[in-house]
Amino acid sequence: MTAPAAQLAPLSRLPASVDAVIVGAGFAGLYMLLRLRRMNMSAVVIEAGDGVGGTWYWNRYPGARCDIESLEYQYGFDDDLARDWKWTERYAAQPEILRYIQFVADRYELRDGIQFETRVTSATFDEDAKRWTVTTNRGETVSARFCIMATGCLSSARVPEFKGLDSFTGEWYHTGAWPHEGVDFTGKRVGVIGTGSSAIQSIPHIARQAAHLTVFQRTANFSIPAHNGPVDPEREKEMSAQYSVFRARARASQGGVVPRMVPVRSALEATPEERQQEYQQRWEYGGFAIGSTYNDLAINKESNDTAAEFVRSKIREIVKDPETAEVLCPRDYPFATKRLCIDIDYFETYNRPNVSLVDVKGSPIEEITRHGVRVGDKEYEFDAIVFATGFDAMTGALSNIDIRGRDGLALTEKWEHGPRTYLGLQVAGFPNLFTITGPGSPSVLSNMIVSIEQHVDWISDCLGYLREHELQTIEATVEAEDAWVDHVNQVANFTLYPLANSWYIGANVPGKPRVFMPYIGGVGVYGARCAEVAAADYEGFTLGGM
Ligand code: FAD
Ligand code: N01
């Protein structure tokens, strides 16, 4: 997806030395740059793509949109920004979110601080100089006091290692690296591999264009209708009048969104009729609301089963062919312990005559052939294949960079048995390296913009503290890191989440260590802990002098 180093010439725009290198120009990298500039620190952003946007730059597949409502899925650091930008839909589509990020880049004049079309290949800590040397695929290097990874949790798109992919004579695409000019599937025979969020969003669109669409499903997923529509003008008015007040409530919440429909009891305390009514109410409301119908859905399997059965009953209601409906009914994991999918007409799409579903759970895809996909002894012929096969999540983008800390220790070696961090912000042995929404932080289990802002604010305050106290380095201690990793695991094991073979646990990448990566304790609890650590003069970190 990026040209090899040998083909790229240096752009000679990178400064030789800065206070901070920021890798990535998505929501995280842009806000980080803004904060550092406001502190009069010199910083440069290095970005592989040729524009800003991160996720919203790369994921241009048809149907891509947010699943956190637009009014919440935006920056909250500037009330004027929230007032000046108007979202059109309850769940904004990718082009609109990308326009928003571009608007932000222009409004705060950030573009001249970003070098595009450049991939960071290595980052090495020099213990004597106490500086990072960051190298790019153009052969350039930058020396920086701080190295801040804003590389994204879902930015390392992954095509499974299918035998024979090179021999396929048709076109193929990955949802996470979609061509900018779009793809016209009109009249084509298309195969989609995968039924996660990206597939669930794109399948209805592809089905409307293609002559025939075949979906290969390994694991059936829970999906809830978005009931998308125009932004509610009343709510828009209320929120944009004082956005920071709403954002403060989101920051104190479990998931990083302003709590509504707060659950007050166990599913088992409700009668079957009450449960039916309460699930139905949230199904009609749409989106993630159903996940918080009761307060024990994430921790009690019996309660969880009631939600799972409700969704299965909906699938049977929508999908006309009973056999197809049964294949689409998720049974392999508890409700919402993989990322819940939010859709527009997903299950309805299987009622179209030009759509068929192939269950590859028992009989996996054997190979990609010259003409299509082989499952068992059956070959399906296609003009195009779409890999909606997800990402090497949370650690993939970091592992792609040769990051070396003290004594030349490679991050990949340190994380051989799974990622270890203190608060998801720092790694022992890697001074002055920060990971925005790193493993061990709420990140992907939250409204990510809220988590990104909380991390960027914390890192900025930390760098301000170091400067004020004339300190050169900050590094997580091994003890603090060990304790945090234990805590992250304990909290995860208290829930039903580890029962799912999800990307949260690395299960989608063969050979990846099985470790529950995000912190499930909640955005509010986590933010309070980070604040306490800072207030206690960065407890759990070693601070180094000049
Ligand atoms: P990213 O947006 O991933 O940006 C990281 C950037 O770093 C990329 O541009 C990448 O090119 C660059 N980069 C990585 N490695 C290198 C390198 N070595 N050198 C140079 N550049 C590099 N979250 C939500 O909370 N709500 C949603 O509704 C939602 N919808 C999503 C929909 C899709 C299709 C996907 C894939 C994710 C979604 N997410 C959602 C998660 C989403 O990733 C975050 O919300 C957010 O956009 C992440 O921003 P970021 O800046 O941290 O990372
Ligand atoms: O990726 P995924 P995604 N043979 O990993 C299947 C965010 N997001 O891009 O489940 C056959 O979820 C795999 O099967 P299985 C969101 O956080 C948000 O869809 O491993 N199938 C699965 O069905 C989301 O969770 C939105 O058995 C194979 C699919 O490919 C995250 O990004 C939209 C296979 C991958 O699903 C990732 O979503 C899009 C194989 N060898 C993304 N290998 C919103 O709605 C993999 N699969 C906002």
XYZ file of C-alpha atoms and ligand atoms in Angstrom:
647
model
C 0.000 0.000 0.000
C 3.022 2.296 0.307
C 5.770 2.440 -2.266
C 9.004 0.747 -1.218
C 11.706 3.030 0.173
C 13.907 2.759 -2.900
C 11.285 4.460 -5.095
C 10.843 7.467 -2.870
C 12.986 10.548 -2.938
C 13.533 12.626 0.193
C 11.237 15.631 0.345
C 13.808 17.613 2.340
C 11.062 19.300 4.244
C 11.604 17.554 7.522
C 13.447 19.628 10.095
C 16.639 17.992 11.373
C 15.639 18.439 14.975
C 12.382 19.130 16.819
C 10.942 18.852 20.288
C 8.475 16.215 19.133
C 7.804 13.967 16.172
C 4.183 12.933 15.855
C 3.449 9.926 13.650
C 0.027 10.017 11.970
C -2.334 12.781 10.848
C -5.700 11.447 11.964
C -7.808 12.965 14.741
C -5.024 12.199 17.236
C -2.030 13.557 15.325
C -3.776 16.794 14.363
C -4.897 17.648 17.869
C -1.463 16.730 19.247
C 0.202 19.115 16.800
C -2.191 21.897 17.742
C -1.565 21.443 21.470
C 2.220 21.402 21.091
C 2.188 24.491 18.892
C 0.106 26.290 21.483
C 2.815 25.418 24.013
C 5.461 26.855 21.680
C 7.064 23.471 21.205
C 8.473 22.571 17.818
C 6.775 19.556 16.295
C 6.358 17.823 12.973
C 3.765 15.261 11.902
C 4.768 12.473 9.529
C 1.905 10.813 7.675
C 1.907 7.926 5.192
C -1.166 9.124 3.284
C -1.278 12.183 1.045
C -3.843 13.956 3.182
C -5.169 14.323 6.710
C -7.934 12.153 8.153
C -6.416 8.794 9.128
C -9.278 6.286 9.302
C -11.465 8.622 7.254
C -8.766 9.104 4.637
C -8.228 5.354 4.116
C -11.679 3.814 4.622
C -13.562 5.167 1.605
C -15.604 2.049 0.913
C -19.279 2.586 0.037
C -21.394 2.952 3.166
C -18.531 3.918 5.495
C -19.828 6.099 8.309
C -19.427 6.505 12.063
C -21.374 4.398 14.550
C -21.079 6.965 17.355
C -23.502 9.775 16.599
C -21.906 12.690 14.725
C -22.750 15.184 17.463
C -20.567 13.138 19.813
C -17.998 11.978 17.262
C -16.219 15.314 16.901
C -13.588 17.313 18.723
C -14.693 18.932 21.954
C -11.701 21.153 22.727
C -13.171 24.312 21.210
C -16.791 25.368 21.684
C -16.542 27.700 18.690
C -15.527 24.822 16.454
C -18.523 22.796 17.618
C -20.778 25.773 16.938
C -19.325 26.465 13.494
C -19.493 22.944 12.068
C -22.914 21.564 11.153
C -23.394 17.823 10.737
C -26.080 16.776 8.306
C -26.784 13.230 9.495
C -27.190 11.443 12.825
C -24.354 9.142 11.687
C -22.119 11.084 9.300
C -20.770 9.344 6.218
C -17.033 9.104 5.498
C -16.870 12.036 3.015
C -18.458 14.371 5.561
C -16.162 13.254 8.386
C -13.157 13.688 6.102
C -14.362 17.199 5.168
C -14.654 17.966 8.888
C -11.069 16.873 9.576
C -9.858 18.910 6.597
C -11.819 21.883 7.918
C -10.072 21.483 11.278
C -6.637 21.231 9.627
C -7.306 24.476 7.735
C -8.961 26.338 10.587
C -5.981 25.812 12.911
C -3.419 26.094 10.070
C -1.953 22.670 10.727
C -1.041 21.504 7.231
C 2.368 23.155 7.099
C 3.399 21.067 10.091
C 2.728 17.771 8.326
C 4.907 15.863 5.898
C 2.602 13.634 3.836
C 3.345 10.562 1.716
C 6.055 9.559 4.126
C 6.106 6.478 6.286
C 8.080 6.237 9.512
C 10.110 3.047 9.370
C 12.085 3.211 12.590
C 12.447 5.127 15.826
C 15.511 4.592 17.999
C 16.244 6.027 21.428
C 19.759 7.348 21.944
C 20.457 6.960 25.661
C 23.357 9.426 25.731
C 21.606 12.207 23.880
C 18.243 11.247 25.421
C 16.658 11.769 22.031
C 14.760 9.741 19.463
C 16.036 9.333 15.918
C 13.076 8.847 13.637
C 13.715 7.485 10.139
C 11.361 7.507 7.165
C 10.967 5.461 4.004
C 12.436 8.430 2.119
C 15.698 7.935 3.956
C 15.273 11.087 6.020
C 15.897 11.290 9.750
C 14.643 13.644 12.424
C 15.994 13.946 15.920
C 13.333 14.557 18.569
C 13.147 14.767 22.326
C 9.703 13.126 22.262
C 8.226 10.595 19.869
C 4.437 10.488 19.886
C 2.692 7.644 18.123
C -0.664 8.787 16.747
C -0.612 5.798 14.436
C -4.172 4.615 15.114
C -5.677 1.426 16.525
C -7.317 0.393 13.258
C -4.878 1.600 10.624
C -2.994 -1.546 9.709
C -5.330 -3.150 7.157
C -4.975 -6.887 6.920
C -5.592 -9.311 4.057
C -5.397 -12.873 5.409
C -2.646 -14.973 3.881
C -4.857 -16.762 1.390
C -3.054 -19.105 -0.929
C -3.270 -17.998 -4.553
C -4.180 -14.324 -4.138
C -1.506 -13.357 -6.670
C -3.110 -15.535 -9.298
C -6.519 -13.826 -9.170
C -7.177 -12.162 -12.530
C -9.982 -9.866 -11.355
C -9.777 -6.731 -9.202
C -9.506 -6.915 -5.435
C -9.827 -4.338 -2.699
C -9.493 -4.020 1.064
C -12.115 -1.835 2.744
C -9.379 -0.166 4.798
C -7.380 1.001 1.754
C -10.158 1.866 -0.671
C -9.313 3.604 -3.990
C -9.910 7.350 -3.791
C -11.681 7.416 -7.123
C -14.241 4.856 -5.905
C -15.148 1.526 -7.478
C -18.024 0.835 -9.839
C -19.373 -2.689 -9.352
C -22.184 -2.291 -11.883
C -22.839 -5.538 -13.702
C -20.043 -7.361 -11.872
C -19.933 -10.594 -9.928
C -18.551 -9.578 -6.551
C -17.398 -11.597 -3.546
C -17.144 -9.995 -0.090
C -15.061 -11.818 2.497
C -15.966 -10.956 6.085
C -19.040 -9.858 7.996
C -17.635 -7.341 10.520
C -18.600 -3.642 10.665
C -16.922 -2.734 7.354
C -18.671 -5.558 5.511
C -21.999 -4.852 7.160
C -21.814 -1.214 6.070
C -20.643 -1.890 2.515
C -22.652 -5.005 1.586
C -26.010 -3.208 1.070
C -24.310 -0.684 -1.252
C -22.376 -3.260 -3.238
C -25.513 -5.408 -3.556
C -27.405 -2.504 -5.123
C -24.745 -2.206 -7.861
C -23.446 -5.690 -8.518
C -24.941 -8.241 -10.895
C -24.450 -10.748 -8.111
C -22.938 -10.494 -4.637
C -21.677 -13.485 -2.668
C -20.854 -12.938 0.999
C -18.446 -15.305 2.769
C -19.265 -15.405 6.465
C -17.058 -17.116 9.047
C -18.703 -15.678 12.168
C -22.250 -14.320 12.219
C -22.444 -10.950 13.951
C -24.889 -8.982 16.039
C -25.996 -5.914 14.137
C -28.463 -3.231 15.153
C -30.217 -0.777 12.832
C -28.793 2.750 12.876
C -32.091 4.416 11.972
C -29.974 7.095 10.406
C -31.546 10.383 9.386
C -30.946 14.107 9.640
C -29.367 15.401 12.846
C -32.007 16.175 15.469
C -32.096 20.005 15.314
C -33.138 20.374 18.969
C -30.284 18.237 20.222
C -27.885 19.967 17.876
C -28.924 23.359 19.229
C -28.708 22.203 22.821
C -25.272 20.614 22.430
C -23.561 23.200 20.278
C -24.638 26.013 22.623
C -22.263 24.667 25.281
C -20.379 21.777 23.823
C -17.772 21.623 26.576
C -20.460 20.883 29.159
C -21.592 17.854 27.153
C -18.031 16.779 26.523
C -17.278 16.895 30.255
C -20.188 14.503 30.820
C -18.915 12.238 28.048
C -15.468 12.239 29.632
C -16.917 11.102 32.944
C -18.953 8.296 31.356
C -18.230 4.633 30.686
C -18.058 4.823 26.895
C -17.223 8.444 26.147
C -20.711 9.484 25.109
C -23.234 11.546 27.052
C -25.187 8.894 28.973
C -28.830 8.517 28.005
C -31.120 5.589 28.835
C -28.925 4.629 31.804
C -29.620 1.019 32.882
C -30.833 0.549 36.429
C -31.378 -3.183 36.822
C -30.383 -6.661 35.760
C -32.053 -8.265 32.755
C -33.089 -11.054 35.112
C -35.084 -8.644 37.263
C -37.371 -7.868 34.329
C -40.212 -10.152 33.207
C -39.963 -11.618 29.679
C -42.649 -9.158 28.537
C -40.789 -6.189 30.022
C -37.558 -7.336 28.403
C -39.226 -7.674 25.039
C -40.639 -4.163 25.345
C -37.393 -2.606 26.567
C -35.214 -4.256 23.904
C -37.792 -3.335 21.268
C -37.755 0.299 22.395
C -33.970 0.466 21.984
C -34.027 -1.462 18.717
C -36.372 1.219 17.389
C -34.161 3.979 18.773
C -31.193 2.398 16.981
C -27.437 2.263 17.491
C -25.597 1.212 20.647
C -28.489 2.041 23.027
C -29.518 -1.612 23.163
C -26.183 -2.541 24.747
C -27.110 -0.652 27.898
C -30.677 -1.895 28.317
C -29.622 -3.681 31.514
C -26.676 -3.200 33.804
C -25.368 -6.761 33.663
C -25.361 -7.616 29.954
C -21.561 -7.461 29.844
C -21.006 -9.574 32.936
C -23.819 -12.104 33.308
C -24.180 -14.762 30.603
C -27.787 -15.539 31.466
C -28.748 -11.870 31.142
C -26.673 -11.554 28.007
C -28.503 -14.520 26.448
C -31.767 -12.586 26.608
C -30.323 -9.774 24.465
C -28.714 -12.265 22.083
C -32.002 -14.088 21.614
C -33.846 -10.822 21.019
C -31.477 -9.909 18.170
C -31.743 -13.403 16.693
C -35.534 -13.081 16.724
C -35.193 -9.824 14.774
C -32.952 -11.468 12.187
C -35.548 -14.217 11.714
C -38.238 -11.558 11.313
C -36.273 -9.613 8.667
C -34.657 -12.353 6.576
C -37.298 -14.171 4.550
C -35.422 -17.380 3.802
C -35.351 -19.310 7.125
C -32.156 -21.173 6.250
C -30.266 -17.960 5.460
C -31.680 -16.363 8.612
C -30.331 -19.207 10.749
C -26.857 -18.881 9.216
C -26.951 -15.132 9.955
C -27.921 -15.688 13.602
C -24.865 -15.140 15.831
C -24.271 -17.952 18.294
C -20.499 -18.120 18.704
C -20.013 -15.406 21.307
C -22.021 -13.425 23.870
C -23.965 -10.405 22.657
C -21.804 -7.267 22.151
C -18.528 -8.870 23.247
C -17.261 -8.209 19.735
C -17.785 -4.681 18.479
C -21.523 -4.372 17.950
C -22.264 -3.550 14.306
C -24.609 -0.710 13.446
C -26.194 -1.062 10.026
C -28.497 0.360 7.429
C -30.500 -2.424 5.727
C -27.896 -5.112 6.323
C -30.113 -8.120 7.050
C -32.702 -6.859 4.518
C -30.033 -7.177 1.807
C -30.206 -10.980 2.040
C -33.783 -10.797 0.710
C -32.451 -9.568 -2.645
C -32.381 -12.136 -5.441
C -28.827 -11.128 -6.420
C -27.272 -11.839 -2.992
C -26.121 -15.172 -1.614
C -24.448 -16.150 1.632
C -21.752 -18.795 1.975
C -21.071 -20.121 5.465
C -17.319 -20.743 5.740
C -17.303 -21.515 9.442
C -17.065 -25.290 9.090
C -15.391 -25.297 5.701
C -12.907 -22.415 5.381
C -11.852 -20.576 2.244
C -9.132 -22.848 0.838
C -7.633 -20.515 -1.701
C -8.097 -17.623 -4.056
C -8.011 -19.005 -7.586
C -7.456 -17.326 -10.945
C -11.178 -16.757 -11.210
C -12.440 -16.466 -7.662
C -12.655 -18.197 -4.312
C -12.527 -21.894 -3.540
C -14.346 -23.336 -0.532
C -14.013 -27.115 -0.268
C -14.363 -28.396 -3.828
C -16.580 -25.531 -4.956
C -15.189 -22.538 -6.857
C -17.069 -19.218 -6.876
C -16.161 -17.021 -9.832
C -15.856 -13.252 -9.442
C -14.909 -10.121 -11.335
C -13.998 -8.461 -8.030
C -13.262 -9.521 -4.459
C -13.633 -7.217 -1.469
C -11.626 -8.113 1.608
C -13.553 -6.733 4.572
C -11.162 -8.695 6.742
C -10.220 -6.045 9.268
C -6.996 -4.886 10.845
C -4.006 -5.950 12.880
C -5.622 -3.885 15.599
C -3.997 -1.784 18.314
C -0.461 -3.125 17.924
C -0.173 -3.540 14.113
C 0.776 0.035 13.212
C 3.321 0.129 16.051
C 4.849 -3.238 15.144
C 5.289 -2.031 11.562
C 7.798 0.507 12.853
C 11.145 -0.739 14.175
C 10.900 0.949 17.585
C 13.936 0.531 19.811
C 14.231 1.748 23.378
C 16.936 1.367 25.990
C 19.711 -1.139 25.170
C 18.336 -1.459 21.649
C 15.311 -3.384 22.937
C 12.732 -3.745 20.145
C 9.125 -3.000 21.052
C 8.056 -6.124 19.151
C 10.373 -8.162 21.379
C 9.083 -6.523 24.543
C 5.533 -7.243 23.345
C 6.269 -10.772 22.193
C 3.656 -12.167 24.591
C 1.250 -9.268 24.177
C 1.362 -5.490 24.646
C 2.479 -4.157 28.031
C 1.997 -0.497 28.866
C 1.400 1.789 31.781
C -2.027 3.395 31.265
C -1.760 2.711 27.530
C 0.400 5.833 27.384
C 3.951 4.635 27.868
C 6.099 1.501 27.834
C 8.848 0.791 30.381
C 12.221 0.857 28.634
C 11.055 3.416 26.052
C 11.553 6.863 27.620
C 9.766 9.838 26.070
C 7.741 7.610 23.743
C 3.977 8.058 23.984
C 1.199 6.025 22.388
C -2.083 7.864 21.869
C -4.922 5.427 22.623
C -2.356 2.685 23.101
C -3.213 -0.817 24.311
C -4.220 -0.713 27.959
C -6.368 2.407 27.503
C -10.143 2.552 26.800
C -9.506 3.514 23.145
C -11.554 1.223 20.894
C -14.118 0.519 23.616
C -15.050 4.188 23.695
C -15.972 7.167 21.584
C -12.443 7.471 20.310
C -12.414 11.211 19.886
C -13.028 11.591 23.606
C -10.233 9.139 24.410
C -7.882 10.782 21.921
C -8.463 14.221 23.417
C -7.964 12.911 26.945
C -4.626 11.349 25.946
C -3.438 14.374 23.990
C -4.335 16.667 26.884
C -2.560 14.397 29.362
C 0.587 14.147 27.204
C 0.631 17.923 26.620
C 0.286 18.624 30.335
C 3.035 16.091 31.019
C 5.420 17.753 28.560
C 4.565 21.110 30.113
C 5.403 19.706 33.554
C 8.768 18.356 32.351
C 9.631 21.719 30.849
C 8.574 23.613 33.945
C 10.666 21.328 36.171
C 13.595 21.268 33.755
C 13.332 17.512 33.277
C 14.436 15.724 30.162
C 12.843 12.314 30.321
C 9.805 10.456 31.543
C 9.581 6.695 31.568
C 7.069 4.230 32.986
C 8.495 2.026 35.721
C 8.320 -1.739 35.293
C 6.387 -2.019 38.574
C 3.718 0.472 37.494
C 3.459 -1.197 34.111
C 3.096 -4.677 35.635
C 0.429 -3.483 38.038
C -1.510 -1.764 35.248
C -1.344 -4.802 32.958
C -2.649 -6.972 35.828
C -5.459 -4.519 36.455
C -6.426 -4.384 32.752
C -6.587 -8.192 32.672
C -8.506 -8.465 35.921
C -11.179 -6.050 34.775
C -11.480 -7.788 31.386
C -11.774 -11.193 33.042
C -14.629 -9.931 35.180
C -16.644 -9.504 31.955
C -17.839 -11.788 29.175
C -15.590 -10.096 26.596
C -12.765 -12.658 26.721
C -15.281 -15.324 25.623
C -15.294 -13.881 22.083
C -12.648 -14.566 19.444
C -12.404 -10.873 18.704
C -9.762 -8.516 17.434
C -9.812 -6.995 20.948
C -7.969 -10.145 21.953
C -5.866 -10.494 18.793
C -7.823 -13.559 17.667
C -8.131 -12.369 14.055
C -4.383 -12.538 13.402
C -2.941 -16.070 13.424
C -0.078 -16.290 15.930
C -0.869 -12.979 17.655
C -0.709 -13.378 21.456
C -4.142 -13.657 23.028
C -4.291 -10.697 25.355
C -7.299 -8.457 25.939
C -5.825 -5.182 24.701
C -8.171 -2.279 25.524
C -9.029 -1.186 29.067
C -12.639 -1.975 29.844
C -12.944 -0.112 33.151
C -14.508 2.918 31.468
C -13.461 6.324 30.191
C -14.453 8.157 33.386
C -12.680 5.815 35.798
C -9.624 5.692 33.557
C -9.461 9.473 33.094
C -9.656 9.955 36.864
C -6.752 7.519 37.346
C -4.630 9.362 34.761
C -5.388 12.662 36.485
C -4.436 11.228 39.899
C -1.142 9.964 38.497
C -0.327 13.411 37.089
C -1.371 15.160 40.298
C 0.963 12.860 42.257
C 3.912 14.164 40.219
C 3.601 11.389 37.670
C 3.416 8.477 40.053
C 4.651 5.270 38.427
C 6.982 7.145 36.087
C 10.673 7.890 36.501
C 11.496 11.494 35.670
C 15.033 12.263 34.531
C 16.955 15.518 34.959
C 19.069 17.544 32.537
P -6.079 6.992 12.575
O -7.247 7.756 12.125
O -6.036 5.546 12.286
O -4.799 7.714 11.980
C -3.539 7.141 12.084
C -2.703 7.673 10.947
O -1.363 7.260 11.175
C -3.097 7.117 9.584
O -3.390 8.157 8.708
C -1.880 6.341 9.113
O -1.647 6.469 7.725
C -0.775 6.987 9.932
N 0.339 6.081 10.151
C 0.334 4.866 10.763
N 1.576 4.348 10.782
C 2.375 5.247 10.167
C 3.757 5.288 9.882
N 4.575 4.280 10.221
N 4.254 6.371 9.247
C 3.458 7.400 8.888
N 2.125 7.412 9.132
C 1.600 6.352 9.765
N -14.299 5.151 16.361
C -15.320 5.723 17.037
O -15.147 6.106 18.187
N -16.518 5.906 16.445
C -16.766 5.535 15.180
O -17.865 5.722 14.699
C -15.718 4.896 14.448
N -15.894 4.491 13.185
C -14.878 3.854 12.533
C -15.095 3.417 11.235
C -14.106 2.736 10.560
C -14.330 2.310 9.153
C -12.886 2.439 11.216
C -11.810 1.651 10.511
C -12.656 2.897 12.498
C -13.651 3.623 13.157
N -13.456 4.121 14.431
C -14.482 4.731 15.105
C -12.125 4.086 15.040
C -11.250 5.213 14.426
O -10.074 4.603 14.017
C -11.045 6.341 15.437
O -12.301 6.883 15.800
C -10.177 7.519 14.989
O -10.467 7.955 13.709
C -8.721 7.185 15.136
O -7.946 8.329 14.944
P -6.364 8.273 15.134
O -5.849 9.589 14.729
O -6.037 7.766 16.471
O -5.886 7.128 14.148
O -12.994 -5.841 10.666
P -13.431 -7.053 11.626
P -13.861 -4.580 10.202
N -11.830 -16.176 6.230
O -12.167 -7.624 12.140
C -13.567 -12.014 8.592
C -14.247 -0.357 13.321
N -15.209 -0.078 12.266
O -13.030 -3.805 9.257
O -15.180 -12.817 12.804
C -13.082 -15.711 6.367
O -14.447 -6.651 12.604
C -13.826 -12.025 10.065
O -14.365 -13.252 10.483
P -14.224 -13.715 12.054
C -14.952 -1.148 14.402
O -14.329 -0.892 15.623
C -16.297 0.648 12.582
O -15.181 -4.978 9.786
O -12.786 -13.444 12.429
N -13.391 -14.586 7.012
C -14.793 -10.852 10.174
O -16.083 -11.207 9.809
C -14.730 -2.545 13.926
O -14.908 -3.542 14.900
C -17.253 0.876 11.635
O -14.572 -15.109 12.050
C -12.383 -13.895 7.548
C -14.229 -9.883 9.134
O -13.424 -10.657 8.238
C -13.300 -2.472 13.410
O -13.227 -1.191 12.800
C -17.082 0.399 10.349
C -11.044 -14.310 7.428
C -13.356 -8.822 9.745
O -14.119 -8.069 10.640
C -12.926 -3.549 12.425
O -14.016 -3.750 11.532
C -15.954 -0.314 10.061
C -10.800 -15.509 6.743
N -9.558 -15.989 6.628
C -15.005 -0.547 11.021
N -10.265 -13.401 8.070
C -18.466 1.617 11.988
O -19.563 1.151 11.808
C -11.089 -12.458 8.550
N -12.363 -12.753 8.238
C -18.301 2.895 12.589
